[in-house]
Amino acid sequence: MLHDLHLAARVADDAVLLKDGRIVAAGEADAVLTAPAIAEAYGIDVEIGRTPQGHRYIFPVAR
């Protein structure tokens, strides 16, 4: 189990996002770790992309 979104994006094959104890999204990490799902679960805006080596990353951005 990971609570660090950036680390989860880099190493997880599957992910589950929770908000107030309920599942917001679950499944393959690429499908779950999306900006809209993260905004719903955590109330933050994020930038999501891939490094030149193909690793996913998630960084918070200012609103």
Short mmCIF file of C-alpha atoms in Angstrom, two decimals:
data_model
loop_
_atom_site.label_atom_id
_atom_site.label_comp_id
_atom_site.label_asym_id
_atom_site.label_seq_id
_atom_site.Cartn_x
_atom_site.Cartn_y
_atom_site.Cartn_z
CA MET A 1 0.00 0.00 0.00
CA LEU A 2 1.30 3.45 -0.95
CA HIS A 3 0.06 6.91 -0.06
CA ASP A 4 2.57 8.75 -2.25
CA LEU A 5 0.87 9.33 -5.61
CA HIS A 6 4.13 9.97 -7.45
CA LEU A 7 5.64 6.71 -6.19
CA ALA A 8 2.43 4.80 -6.88
CA ALA A 9 2.36 6.16 -10.43
CA ARG A 10 5.91 4.98 -10.95
CA VAL A 11 5.67 1.43 -9.59
CA ALA A 12 2.03 0.32 -9.34
CA ASP A 13 0.29 -1.86 -11.90
CA ASP A 14 -3.09 -1.42 -10.18
CA ALA A 15 -4.43 1.31 -7.91
CA VAL A 16 -7.39 2.20 -5.71
CA LEU A 17 -8.32 5.78 -4.82
CA LEU A 18 -10.38 6.30 -1.67
CA LYS A 19 -12.27 9.32 -0.37
CA ASP A 20 -13.86 9.22 3.07
CA GLY A 21 -13.58 5.42 3.08
CA ARG A 22 -15.31 4.88 -0.26
CA ILE A 23 -13.73 3.82 -3.53
CA VAL A 24 -13.49 6.64 -6.06
CA ALA A 25 -11.66 4.58 -8.69
CA ALA A 26 -10.05 1.13 -8.91
CA GLY A 27 -8.27 -0.81 -11.62
CA GLU A 28 -5.15 -0.45 -13.76
CA ALA A 29 -2.98 2.43 -12.54
CA ASP A 30 -3.09 4.29 -15.88
CA ALA A 31 -6.90 4.27 -15.79
CA VAL A 32 -7.21 5.12 -12.07
CA LEU A 33 -4.47 7.70 -11.56
CA THR A 34 -6.04 10.43 -13.67
CA ALA A 35 -6.25 14.14 -12.92
CA PRO A 36 -10.08 14.10 -12.52
CA ALA A 37 -10.03 11.08 -10.19
CA ILE A 38 -7.22 12.55 -8.08
CA ALA A 39 -9.05 15.90 -7.90
CA GLU A 40 -12.19 14.10 -6.72
CA ALA A 41 -10.36 12.01 -4.11
CA TYR A 42 -7.89 14.59 -2.78
CA GLY A 43 -9.16 17.99 -3.93
CA ILE A 44 -5.89 18.85 -5.68
CA ASP A 45 -4.90 19.58 -9.27
CA VAL A 46 -2.05 17.51 -10.69
CA GLU A 47 0.13 17.24 -13.75
CA ILE A 48 0.47 13.68 -15.01
CA GLY A 49 2.92 12.53 -17.64
CA ARG A 50 5.79 10.23 -18.50
CA THR A 51 9.53 10.71 -18.29
CA PRO A 52 11.67 10.13 -21.40
CA GLN A 53 12.32 6.65 -19.95
CA GLY A 54 8.58 5.92 -19.88
CA HIS A 55 7.98 6.21 -16.11
CA ARG A 56 4.70 7.82 -15.05
CA TYR A 57 4.85 10.87 -12.79
CA ILE A 58 2.27 12.88 -10.83
CA PHE A 59 3.05 16.37 -9.52
CA PRO A 60 0.69 18.72 -7.71
CA VAL A 61 0.09 22.08 -9.39
CA ALA A 62 -1.12 25.35 -7.91
CA ARG A 63 -4.76 26.27 -8.46
#
